[in-house]
Coordinates of C-alpha atoms in Angstrom, one line a residue:
M25 CA 83.8 101.9 66.8
A26 CA 87.4 104.0 67.4
T27 CA 90.2 104.5 64.5
M28 CA 93.3 103.6 65.8
T29 CA 96.6 105.9 65.2
T30 CA 99.5 105.2 63.7
E31 CA 101.9 106.9 65.3
T32 CA 105.5 106.5 66.9
A33 CA 105.2 105.2 70.5
V34 CA 106.5 108.4 72.7
H35 CA 104.8 108.3 76.0
T36 CA 104.4 111.3 77.9
G37 CA 106.8 111.5 80.2
R38 CA 107.3 110.7 83.1
T39 CA 107.2 112.6 87.0
A40 CA 109.1 111.8 89.9
L41 CA 107.4 113.1 92.9
G42 CA 108.7 114.9 96.2
P43 CA 112.5 114.3 96.7
F44 CA 112.5 111.6 97.7
P45 CA 115.3 109.3 96.9
A46 CA 114.9 105.9 94.9
A47 CA 115.1 104.1 98.3
A48 CA 115.4 105.6 102.2
P49 CA 118.9 105.3 103.4
R50 CA 120.2 104.7 107.3
V51 CA 119.2 107.0 110.0
P52 CA 120.6 105.3 112.1
D53 CA 120.4 107.7 115.3
A54 CA 116.9 108.6 114.5
P55 CA 115.4 109.0 118.6
H56 CA 113.2 106.1 119.4
V57 CA 109.5 106.7 121.0
T58 CA 110.0 106.1 124.9
A59 CA 106.8 106.0 125.4
A60 CA 103.0 107.0 124.4
T61 CA 99.2 107.4 125.0
I62 CA 96.7 106.5 122.8
D63 CA 93.0 107.7 123.1
V64 CA 90.2 105.8 121.9
D65 CA 87.2 107.7 122.0
A66 CA 84.0 104.4 122.0
A67 CA 81.4 106.6 121.8
H68 CA 82.7 109.1 118.5
V69 CA 82.1 107.0 115.2
Q70 CA 83.9 109.0 112.7
G71 CA 82.3 107.1 110.3
P72 CA 82.5 103.2 107.9
L73 CA 86.1 101.7 108.4
T74 CA 86.5 101.4 104.4
R75 CA 87.9 98.6 104.8
V76 CA 91.2 100.1 102.4
W77 CA 92.8 96.7 102.4
E78 CA 91.0 94.1 100.8
S79 CA 92.3 93.7 96.8
F80 CA 95.0 91.8 96.3
G81 CA 97.6 91.0 93.1
Y82 CA 99.9 89.2 91.0
D83 CA 101.4 88.5 87.7
E84 CA 101.2 84.6 87.8
F85 CA 97.4 84.4 86.9
N86 CA 98.2 80.4 85.4
W87 CA 99.0 79.9 89.5
T88 CA 95.7 81.0 90.9
Y89 CA 94.5 77.5 90.0
M90 CA 97.2 75.9 91.1
P91 CA 96.5 73.4 94.9
T92 CA 98.8 76.2 96.5
G93 CA 96.5 79.3 94.8
K94 CA 93.6 77.7 95.6
R95 CA 94.6 77.6 99.6
L96 CA 96.0 80.5 99.5
L97 CA 92.5 82.1 97.9
K98 CA 90.9 79.5 100.2
T99 CA 92.7 81.6 103.5
F100 CA 91.4 85.1 102.7
A101 CA 88.1 84.2 102.6
E102 CA 88.1 82.2 105.8
F103 CA 90.0 84.2 107.9
S104 CA 88.3 88.0 106.1
G105 CA 84.1 86.9 106.3
G106 CA 84.3 88.5 103.2
G107 CA 85.5 89.1 99.7
Y108 CA 88.8 90.5 98.6
F109 CA 89.2 92.5 94.9
V110 CA 91.5 89.9 93.3
R111 CA 93.9 91.2 89.9
P112 CA 96.2 89.2 87.8
H113 CA 98.2 90.6 85.6
Y114 CA 98.4 88.7 81.6
M115 CA 95.1 87.3 81.2
Y116 CA 95.2 88.0 77.6
C117 CA 98.8 87.0 76.3
S118 CA 99.8 83.8 74.3
G119 CA 101.8 81.1 76.0
S120 CA 101.7 77.1 77.0
G121 CA 99.8 78.4 80.3
F122 CA 103.0 77.9 82.3
G123 CA 103.8 79.8 85.4
I124 CA 107.2 81.1 86.1
P125 CA 108.3 84.9 88.1
H126 CA 106.6 87.5 86.5
W127 CA 105.0 85.7 83.7
S128 CA 102.0 83.8 82.5
S129 CA 99.3 83.6 79.9
G130 CA 95.9 83.0 79.7
D131 CA 96.2 82.2 75.8
V132 CA 92.8 83.0 75.1
Y133 CA 92.9 85.0 71.6
H134 CA 93.4 82.4 67.7
E135 CA 92.8 83.5 64.9
D136 CA 91.5 80.3 61.7
A137 CA 93.7 80.1 58.8
D138 CA 91.5 82.8 57.1
G139 CA 92.5 85.9 59.6
N140 CA 89.0 84.5 61.7
P141 CA 89.3 85.3 65.7
Y142 CA 88.6 82.0 68.2
Y143 CA 88.6 82.0 71.9
D144 CA 89.5 79.7 74.3
F145 CA 88.7 80.2 78.0
T146 CA 89.5 77.2 79.6
L147 CA 92.9 78.3 81.1
L148 CA 90.7 82.1 82.8
D149 CA 88.2 79.8 83.4
Q150 CA 89.9 77.2 85.9
A151 CA 91.6 81.5 87.7
Y152 CA 88.1 82.8 87.5
D153 CA 86.5 80.1 89.0
A154 CA 89.0 79.2 91.9
I155 CA 88.6 83.4 92.4
V156 CA 84.6 83.1 92.6
R157 CA 84.5 79.7 93.7
N158 CA 86.1 81.4 97.7
G159 CA 83.6 84.1 98.0
H160 CA 86.6 87.3 95.6
H161 CA 85.8 89.2 93.2
L162 CA 87.6 89.9 89.7
L163 CA 89.7 93.3 89.6
V164 CA 90.1 92.4 85.7
E165 CA 92.8 93.7 84.5
L166 CA 92.7 93.4 80.4
G167 CA 96.1 92.8 78.7
F168 CA 98.2 92.7 76.6
T169 CA 98.1 91.8 73.5
P170 CA 97.1 88.3 71.6
R171 CA 100.6 87.6 69.4
D172 CA 97.9 87.0 67.2
L173 CA 97.1 90.4 67.2
L174 CA 100.7 92.0 66.8
P175 CA 100.7 94.7 64.9
P176 CA 103.6 94.9 62.8
E177 CA 105.6 97.0 64.0
A178 CA 106.1 94.5 66.9
A179 CA 108.3 92.8 64.8
E180 CA 111.1 95.3 65.6
L181 CA 111.5 94.6 69.4
T182 CA 115.0 92.5 69.0
V183 CA 116.3 90.0 71.8
V184 CA 118.6 88.0 72.9
P185 CA 117.0 84.2 73.0
S186 CA 117.1 82.5 76.2
P187 CA 115.3 79.8 77.9
T188 CA 112.3 81.7 78.8
A189 CA 112.7 84.6 76.2
Y190 CA 111.6 82.4 73.5
T191 CA 110.6 85.4 71.0
N192 CA 110.1 88.8 71.4
Y193 CA 106.7 87.8 71.9
E194 CA 107.5 87.5 75.6
A195 CA 110.2 89.1 75.7
G196 CA 107.8 92.2 75.3
A197 CA 106.1 92.7 72.1
W198 CA 102.9 92.1 73.9
G199 CA 103.0 95.3 75.1
Y200 CA 102.2 96.9 71.3
P201 CA 98.8 98.2 71.0
P202 CA 96.4 96.0 69.1
S203 CA 96.4 95.7 65.1
D204 CA 93.2 95.7 64.8
Y205 CA 90.8 98.0 67.9
A206 CA 87.6 95.9 66.0
K207 CA 89.0 91.9 66.5
W208 CA 90.4 93.1 70.0
A209 CA 86.4 94.6 71.0
G210 CA 85.7 91.3 69.8
L211 CA 87.9 90.0 72.7
I212 CA 86.6 91.6 74.9
S213 CA 82.8 91.8 74.4
A214 CA 82.9 86.9 74.1
T215 CA 84.9 87.7 77.4
V216 CA 82.4 89.6 79.4
Q217 CA 79.7 87.6 78.0
H218 CA 81.3 84.6 78.8
C219 CA 81.6 85.2 82.2
V220 CA 78.1 86.7 82.5
E221 CA 77.2 83.3 81.7
R222 CA 79.9 81.4 83.9
Y223 CA 78.8 83.0 86.5
G224 CA 76.1 85.0 86.7
A225 CA 75.7 89.4 85.7
D226 CA 74.5 90.0 89.6
E227 CA 78.3 88.8 89.8
V228 CA 80.4 90.0 87.8
K229 CA 78.4 93.5 88.2
T230 CA 80.9 93.8 91.1
W231 CA 84.2 93.3 89.2
L232 CA 85.8 96.4 88.2
W233 CA 87.1 95.7 84.5
E234 CA 90.3 98.0 83.5
L235 CA 92.4 98.6 80.7
W236 CA 95.7 97.6 80.6
N237 CA 98.6 97.9 83.5
E238 CA 101.4 100.8 84.1
P239 CA 100.6 102.1 80.3
D240 CA 103.0 105.1 81.1
I241 CA 106.1 102.6 80.8
D242 CA 107.1 99.4 78.7
Y243 CA 104.6 97.6 79.3
W244 CA 102.6 100.1 77.3
R245 CA 104.5 100.4 74.0
G246 CA 102.1 102.8 71.8
T247 CA 101.0 106.3 72.6
L248 CA 99.2 108.1 75.1
D249 CA 96.0 108.8 72.1
Q250 CA 95.9 105.3 71.5
Y251 CA 95.6 104.3 74.8
N252 CA 92.5 106.2 74.7
E253 CA 91.0 105.1 71.5
L254 CA 91.7 101.4 73.2
Y255 CA 89.9 102.6 76.0
T256 CA 86.8 103.9 73.5
A257 CA 87.0 100.9 71.9
T258 CA 87.2 98.3 75.2
V259 CA 84.8 100.5 77.5
E260 CA 82.0 100.1 74.6
A261 CA 82.8 96.4 74.2
I262 CA 82.3 95.8 77.5
R263 CA 78.9 97.7 78.9
A264 CA 77.3 96.2 75.3
V265 CA 77.4 93.6 76.7
L266 CA 76.3 94.5 80.5
P267 CA 75.6 97.9 81.0
E268 CA 76.3 98.4 84.6
A269 CA 79.8 97.3 84.5
K270 CA 82.4 99.5 85.9
V271 CA 85.1 99.9 84.5
G272 CA 88.4 102.3 84.3
G273 CA 92.1 102.7 84.3
P274 CA 94.7 103.9 83.4
A275 CA 96.2 102.1 86.4
V276 CA 99.8 104.0 85.6
T277 CA 103.1 104.1 87.7
S278 CA 103.9 106.5 90.2
G279 CA 105.4 108.4 87.2
G280 CA 102.0 108.3 85.3
L281 CA 101.0 111.8 87.0
N282 CA 101.4 113.5 83.1
F283 CA 100.0 110.1 81.4
L284 CA 96.6 110.4 84.3
K285 CA 96.7 113.8 83.7
G286 CA 95.8 113.3 79.5
F287 CA 94.3 110.2 80.4
L288 CA 91.6 112.4 82.6
D289 CA 91.3 115.1 79.8
Y290 CA 89.8 112.7 77.4
T291 CA 87.5 110.8 78.9
S292 CA 86.2 114.4 80.3
R293 CA 86.0 115.8 77.4
R294 CA 84.2 113.5 75.4
N295 CA 81.9 112.4 79.0
E296 CA 83.6 108.7 78.1
P297 CA 82.1 105.5 80.8
L298 CA 84.3 105.4 83.8
D299 CA 83.7 104.3 87.6
F300 CA 87.3 104.3 89.6
I301 CA 90.6 105.5 88.8
S302 CA 93.2 103.4 89.8
Y303 CA 97.7 103.8 89.9
H304 CA 100.4 102.8 91.4
T305 CA 102.8 103.6 94.0
K306 CA 106.6 101.7 95.5
G307 CA 107.6 102.5 98.8
C308 CA 111.4 102.1 96.7
H309 CA 113.6 99.7 94.0
F310 CA 117.0 98.9 95.6
P311 CA 119.8 98.4 93.2
T312 CA 118.9 95.4 91.4
R313 CA 120.9 92.2 91.8
D314 CA 123.8 92.1 94.1
Y315 CA 125.5 89.1 92.5
K316 CA 127.5 88.6 95.5
P317 CA 127.9 85.5 97.7
F318 CA 124.8 85.2 99.7
A319 CA 126.3 86.0 103.8
E320 CA 127.3 89.3 102.6
P321 CA 125.7 91.9 103.2
A322 CA 124.1 94.3 101.2
D323 CA 126.7 97.6 100.4
E324 CA 124.2 100.0 101.2
E325 CA 121.8 98.9 103.9
L326 CA 118.2 100.6 102.4
S327 CA 114.8 101.2 103.1
P328 CA 111.4 100.9 101.9
S329 CA 109.6 105.0 102.6
S330 CA 106.1 104.6 103.3
T331 CA 105.9 108.5 103.2
K332 CA 107.1 108.3 100.2
M333 CA 104.5 106.1 98.9
L334 CA 101.9 109.0 101.0
Y335 CA 103.1 111.5 98.6
D336 CA 102.8 109.7 96.0
L337 CA 98.8 109.3 97.1
R338 CA 98.5 112.4 97.7
E339 CA 99.7 114.0 94.3
F340 CA 97.7 112.0 93.0
N341 CA 94.4 112.0 94.4
R342 CA 94.6 116.0 94.2
L343 CA 94.9 116.2 90.7
I344 CA 91.9 113.5 90.2
G345 CA 89.7 115.7 92.9
S346 CA 90.9 118.3 90.4
Y347 CA 88.1 117.6 88.0
D348 CA 85.0 118.3 89.2
A349 CA 83.1 114.7 87.5
Y350 CA 85.8 112.5 89.0
A351 CA 86.1 114.4 92.6
G352 CA 83.5 111.3 93.6
L353 CA 85.2 108.2 91.9
P354 CA 86.6 105.5 93.8
V355 CA 90.0 106.1 93.6
I356 CA 91.9 102.4 93.5
V357 CA 95.5 101.9 94.0
D358 CA 96.2 98.8 92.7
E359 CA 99.7 97.7 93.3
C360 CA 100.4 99.5 96.5
D361 CA 103.8 98.0 98.2
A362 CA 106.2 98.8 100.1
A363 CA 109.1 97.6 97.2
V364 CA 109.5 96.3 93.6
P365 CA 109.5 94.1 91.7
A366 CA 107.5 91.5 93.6
H367 CA 109.7 87.8 92.8
F368 CA 113.4 89.6 93.8
G369 CA 114.0 88.9 97.1
R370 CA 116.3 88.9 99.6
Y371 CA 119.4 86.2 97.5
D372 CA 119.1 89.2 94.9
N373 CA 120.0 91.7 96.9
R374 CA 119.9 92.0 100.9
N375 CA 117.9 95.0 101.5
Y376 CA 114.8 92.5 100.7
S377 CA 114.9 90.2 103.6
F378 CA 112.1 93.3 105.3
Q379 CA 109.5 90.9 103.4
N380 CA 110.8 87.8 105.6
T381 CA 109.9 89.5 108.7
E382 CA 107.8 91.1 111.6
Y383 CA 108.5 94.6 109.7
Y384 CA 106.8 93.9 107.1
P385 CA 103.2 93.7 108.6
V386 CA 103.2 95.9 110.8
F387 CA 104.4 98.4 108.1
Q388 CA 101.3 97.3 105.9
A389 CA 99.1 98.2 108.7
K390 CA 100.7 101.3 109.5
L391 CA 100.1 102.3 105.6
M392 CA 96.5 101.4 105.1
K393 CA 96.1 103.4 108.5
K394 CA 97.7 106.3 106.9
I395 CA 96.1 106.1 103.8
L396 CA 92.3 106.4 105.8
D397 CA 93.3 109.3 107.1
L398 CA 95.1 111.5 103.8
N399 CA 91.2 110.6 102.7
A400 CA 90.3 112.6 105.4
T401 CA 91.9 115.2 104.5
E402 CA 91.6 114.6 100.3
T403 CA 88.7 115.4 98.1
A404 CA 89.5 111.7 96.3
Q405 CA 89.3 108.7 98.2
V406 CA 91.6 105.8 97.8
A407 CA 89.0 102.3 97.6
Y408 CA 91.6 99.9 97.2
A409 CA 95.2 99.7 97.9
T410 CA 96.2 96.0 96.6
S411 CA 99.1 94.8 97.8
W412 CA 101.1 92.6 95.0
S413 CA 101.5 89.6 96.5
F414 CA 100.3 86.1 96.0
Y415 CA 103.3 83.3 96.2
F416 CA 105.7 81.8 93.7
E417 CA 106.6 78.1 92.7
A418 CA 109.4 76.4 93.9
E419 CA 111.3 78.5 96.0
R420 CA 113.6 78.1 98.7
Y421 CA 111.7 78.1 102.2
F422 CA 111.8 82.8 103.2
E423 CA 113.4 83.6 99.4
G424 CA 111.8 87.4 100.5
T425 CA 109.5 87.6 97.7
R426 CA 107.0 89.5 98.4
S427 CA 104.4 87.2 98.9
F428 CA 102.3 85.7 101.9
L429 CA 103.6 82.1 101.0
T430 CA 107.3 80.8 101.1
A431 CA 107.9 76.9 100.7
G432 CA 106.2 74.1 102.0
G433 CA 102.7 76.1 101.9
V434 CA 104.3 78.4 105.0
E435 CA 102.2 81.6 105.9
K436 CA 104.6 84.5 106.0
P437 CA 104.5 87.0 108.9
L438 CA 102.7 89.6 105.9
L439 CA 99.8 86.9 106.3
N440 CA 99.2 88.4 109.8
A441 CA 98.8 91.6 109.6
Y442 CA 95.9 91.0 107.3
R443 CA 93.7 89.2 110.0
M444 CA 94.1 91.6 112.4
L445 CA 93.1 94.3 109.6
S446 CA 90.1 91.8 108.9
L447 CA 89.0 91.7 113.1
L448 CA 88.7 95.1 112.5
G449 CA 84.8 96.6 113.2
P450 CA 82.9 98.3 110.4
N451 CA 82.9 101.5 112.5
R452 CA 86.0 104.0 112.8
L453 CA 85.9 105.6 116.5
R454 CA 88.0 108.8 117.4
T455 CA 92.1 107.7 118.3
T456 CA 94.7 109.7 118.8
S457 CA 98.4 109.2 119.5
D458 CA 101.1 111.2 121.0
A459 CA 103.7 110.0 119.3
A460 CA 101.9 109.4 115.9
W461 CA 103.8 110.9 112.1
Q462 CA 100.8 112.5 110.5
V463 CA 100.2 112.8 107.2
A464 CA 99.9 116.8 107.4
E465 CA 103.1 116.4 107.7
L466 CA 103.6 115.4 104.0
E467 CA 103.1 119.3 102.9
N468 CA 106.9 120.5 104.2
T469 CA 108.6 116.9 103.7
D470 CA 112.5 116.9 102.7
G471 CA 112.0 113.7 101.4
S472 CA 112.4 111.3 104.8
S473 CA 110.8 108.1 105.5
M474 CA 108.8 108.3 108.4
P475 CA 110.3 108.0 111.7
E476 CA 109.2 106.5 115.0
E477 CA 106.3 106.1 115.7
V478 CA 103.6 104.4 117.7
D479 CA 100.4 104.9 116.3
A480 CA 96.5 103.2 116.1
L481 CA 93.5 102.3 114.4
A482 CA 90.2 101.5 116.7
S483 CA 87.0 100.1 115.5
R484 CA 83.6 99.2 117.0
A485 CA 81.2 96.4 115.6
D486 CA 78.0 96.0 115.6
D487 CA 77.7 94.2 118.6
G488 CA 79.5 97.3 120.8
S489 CA 82.7 95.2 120.3
I490 CA 86.1 97.3 120.3
A491 CA 89.4 96.4 118.8
V492 CA 91.9 98.7 118.9
L493 CA 95.2 98.0 116.3
V494 CA 98.6 99.3 117.8
W495 CA 101.6 99.3 117.0
R496 CA 105.4 101.0 116.6
H497 CA 107.7 101.5 113.8
I498 CA 110.3 102.9 111.7
D499 CA 110.4 103.2 108.1
D500 CA 114.4 101.8 108.5
Q501 CA 114.6 98.3 108.3
Y502 CA 118.2 98.4 109.9
Q503 CA 116.8 99.8 113.3
T504 CA 116.7 98.5 116.2
S505 CA 116.2 99.0 120.0
D506 CA 116.6 96.6 123.5
T507 CA 114.1 98.8 124.9
P508 CA 110.2 97.4 125.1
T509 CA 108.4 101.1 124.7
P510 CA 106.1 101.1 127.6
V511 CA 102.3 102.5 125.6
K512 CA 99.5 103.9 127.9
L513 CA 95.8 102.9 125.9
L514 CA 92.7 105.1 127.7
L515 CA 89.5 103.6 126.5
R516 CA 86.4 106.4 127.1
N517 CA 83.2 106.1 127.0
L518 CA 82.5 102.5 127.2
P519 CA 78.9 101.4 127.6
A520 CA 79.0 99.9 131.8
G521 CA 79.7 96.2 132.1
D522 CA 81.8 93.1 132.0
Y523 CA 83.6 92.5 129.0
R524 CA 86.5 89.6 127.3
L525 CA 89.8 91.1 126.3
R526 CA 92.0 89.5 124.1
H527 CA 95.2 90.7 122.9
L528 CA 97.2 89.2 119.8
R529 CA 100.5 90.4 119.1
I530 CA 102.9 90.9 115.6
D531 CA 106.4 90.8 116.9
A532 CA 110.0 88.6 116.4
D533 CA 108.3 86.3 119.4
H534 CA 104.9 85.4 117.9
S535 CA 102.6 84.9 115.1
N536 CA 106.4 85.0 113.1
S537 CA 106.4 81.8 111.2
F538 CA 110.5 83.0 110.2
S539 CA 111.9 83.6 113.3
V540 CA 110.8 79.9 113.9
W541 CA 112.7 78.7 111.1
Q542 CA 115.7 80.8 111.6
G543 CA 115.1 78.9 115.4
L544 CA 115.9 75.5 113.9
G545 CA 118.4 76.3 111.9
S546 CA 116.8 77.7 109.0
P547 CA 116.8 74.4 107.4
Q548 CA 115.8 74.3 103.7
D549 CA 114.8 70.4 103.9
P550 CA 112.8 70.7 106.9
T551 CA 111.8 67.9 108.3
A552 CA 107.9 66.8 109.3
D553 CA 108.4 67.2 112.7
E554 CA 110.1 71.0 112.1
L555 CA 107.4 71.9 109.4
A556 CA 104.7 71.3 111.3
A557 CA 107.1 73.4 113.9
I558 CA 106.9 76.1 111.4
H559 CA 103.3 76.5 111.0
A560 CA 102.0 75.8 114.5
R561 CA 103.4 79.3 115.1
Q562 CA 102.7 80.4 111.3
G563 CA 99.3 82.3 112.4
L564 CA 97.9 84.8 114.5
E565 CA 99.0 84.2 118.5
E566 CA 98.1 85.9 122.4
I567 CA 101.0 87.4 124.3
D568 CA 98.5 87.4 127.2
A569 CA 95.8 84.5 128.3
E570 CA 92.1 86.0 127.8
S571 CA 90.7 88.1 130.6
N572 CA 87.8 88.9 131.6
L573 CA 87.0 92.9 133.2
T574 CA 84.4 94.5 134.9
V575 CA 84.6 98.1 133.3
D576 CA 82.4 101.7 134.4
G577 CA 83.0 103.3 131.8
T578 CA 87.0 103.7 131.3
L579 CA 89.1 101.4 130.9
T580 CA 92.7 102.0 130.8
L581 CA 95.2 99.4 129.1
E582 CA 99.3 98.9 129.4
L583 CA 101.3 97.6 127.0
T584 CA 104.8 97.0 125.7
L585 CA 105.8 97.2 122.4
P586 CA 109.2 96.4 120.4
L587 CA 110.0 97.6 117.4
P588 CA 109.2 96.6 115.1
S589 CA 106.0 95.0 116.5
A590 CA 101.6 95.2 116.3
S591 CA 99.0 94.4 118.8
L592 CA 95.7 94.0 118.7
L593 CA 93.3 94.1 120.9
V594 CA 89.8 93.2 120.9
L595 CA 87.4 94.2 123.5
E596 CA 84.1 91.7 123.6
P597 CA 81.2 92.9 125.7
G598 CA 79.7 89.8 127.7
S599 CA 76.4 88.2 127.6

């Protein structure tokens, strides 16, 4: 068992990657794409289509088992037909089990009057039951320090008392390293054993066990050495119960490249078990709350940068790829989001408004495709890119938080990006666009966000179905266009025969509950009829009626794309 290092907490120093600003400024004179041609070779399979999007996470552990949380987990299972990896925060934090934005508690660890540990898995069971019974799997974030394991130096953290920060524990004392690594290891072993008994070893073997969250910032109030030592103790405890368990970390922020290097130096030198490597990226950080009248615009119109996110991924993956032993390990970007923090919305800063609109699902679809393109150029491969999104209890309609649902159980347009992605087949087809931004442009980036593009991701299913996801997008959320872009979609080398064509669309007028809500006057207390009308339009919608086609090898389709928008065209062979 590792012994605890008692050094003063000194982090390794954070590194900003690339020449990117905190948020991307307006580029009002950016050129539009006036026409585009997409070429899909239906006979050229590039390989399996890695479903990097099949993961999400959130801070509010206790909302997992709320009625709305369970329904959302079921929704993902129903449209995807398979399991996502789900990663909640705060599973080991002590507390009442009452979730609020950016805080929750599993309240597992306790000690009796003599200091002997005992465990209460009541809340953990409710959360994990909701996840597993809906066909999903756990990305177990092992954190944070229970109150009974705080070290003496945690008392040094001072805080002004407030209604939500009852003590310095809620304010961040949970970020200190555990006072006793043996007791921590006992908690880990007991958790793994309990999960194996409850869900079965075959299920738990699929889980990913990750130590902590963002230890390069104040989620961890210890040193790199202390984190490394805790990793050793944690992995030993997990593998003692379940030798096949998949373990990893360290889930650093995009500024944590030095911390990651220190961790990988440690694990490689000692040959520590490591089954995956994790880190995070965010597309921007807007200035914090405006404290302005809600009708007023932002002081400065800012946007996320997908280019910045991809640059982060490339730099981290190149570091990982430089270790021969780790180049083939799965990379988990288990917070991969356009903006931070998740619980801020348009009432905090108007720039978060994009999280309500069609801009965001198209951004997300574009990002996933570019991650796949990046995988094709780098040794280290992203296996999952986690959206740090779930839902928020008690928010107003279309608050603008980073979430899949808003008030009233209304699904936001963002969820439809995942519906579209779920309809892609298992094999990726060779696809080119003459109006696409290429990941090779990262080599000479000047920090600008991604310009307007038209690009596509295409797939083939085992039954011969072809699905092509096409979009028009620009990172500048304030850029508009009155003119739709004409797109020619050329599908070559199709087996001759009869096909059925479906055309699904996300834009301002389709698959967009937000637009429907606005059209009703943006009611914050919608009537039953108004709410029913919003719900009726929240899912994926067709822009054209289904049609039947006879194809002799080549098919040319023409469509027009407003800014922003995404179309999914599905070509199914006849019986």
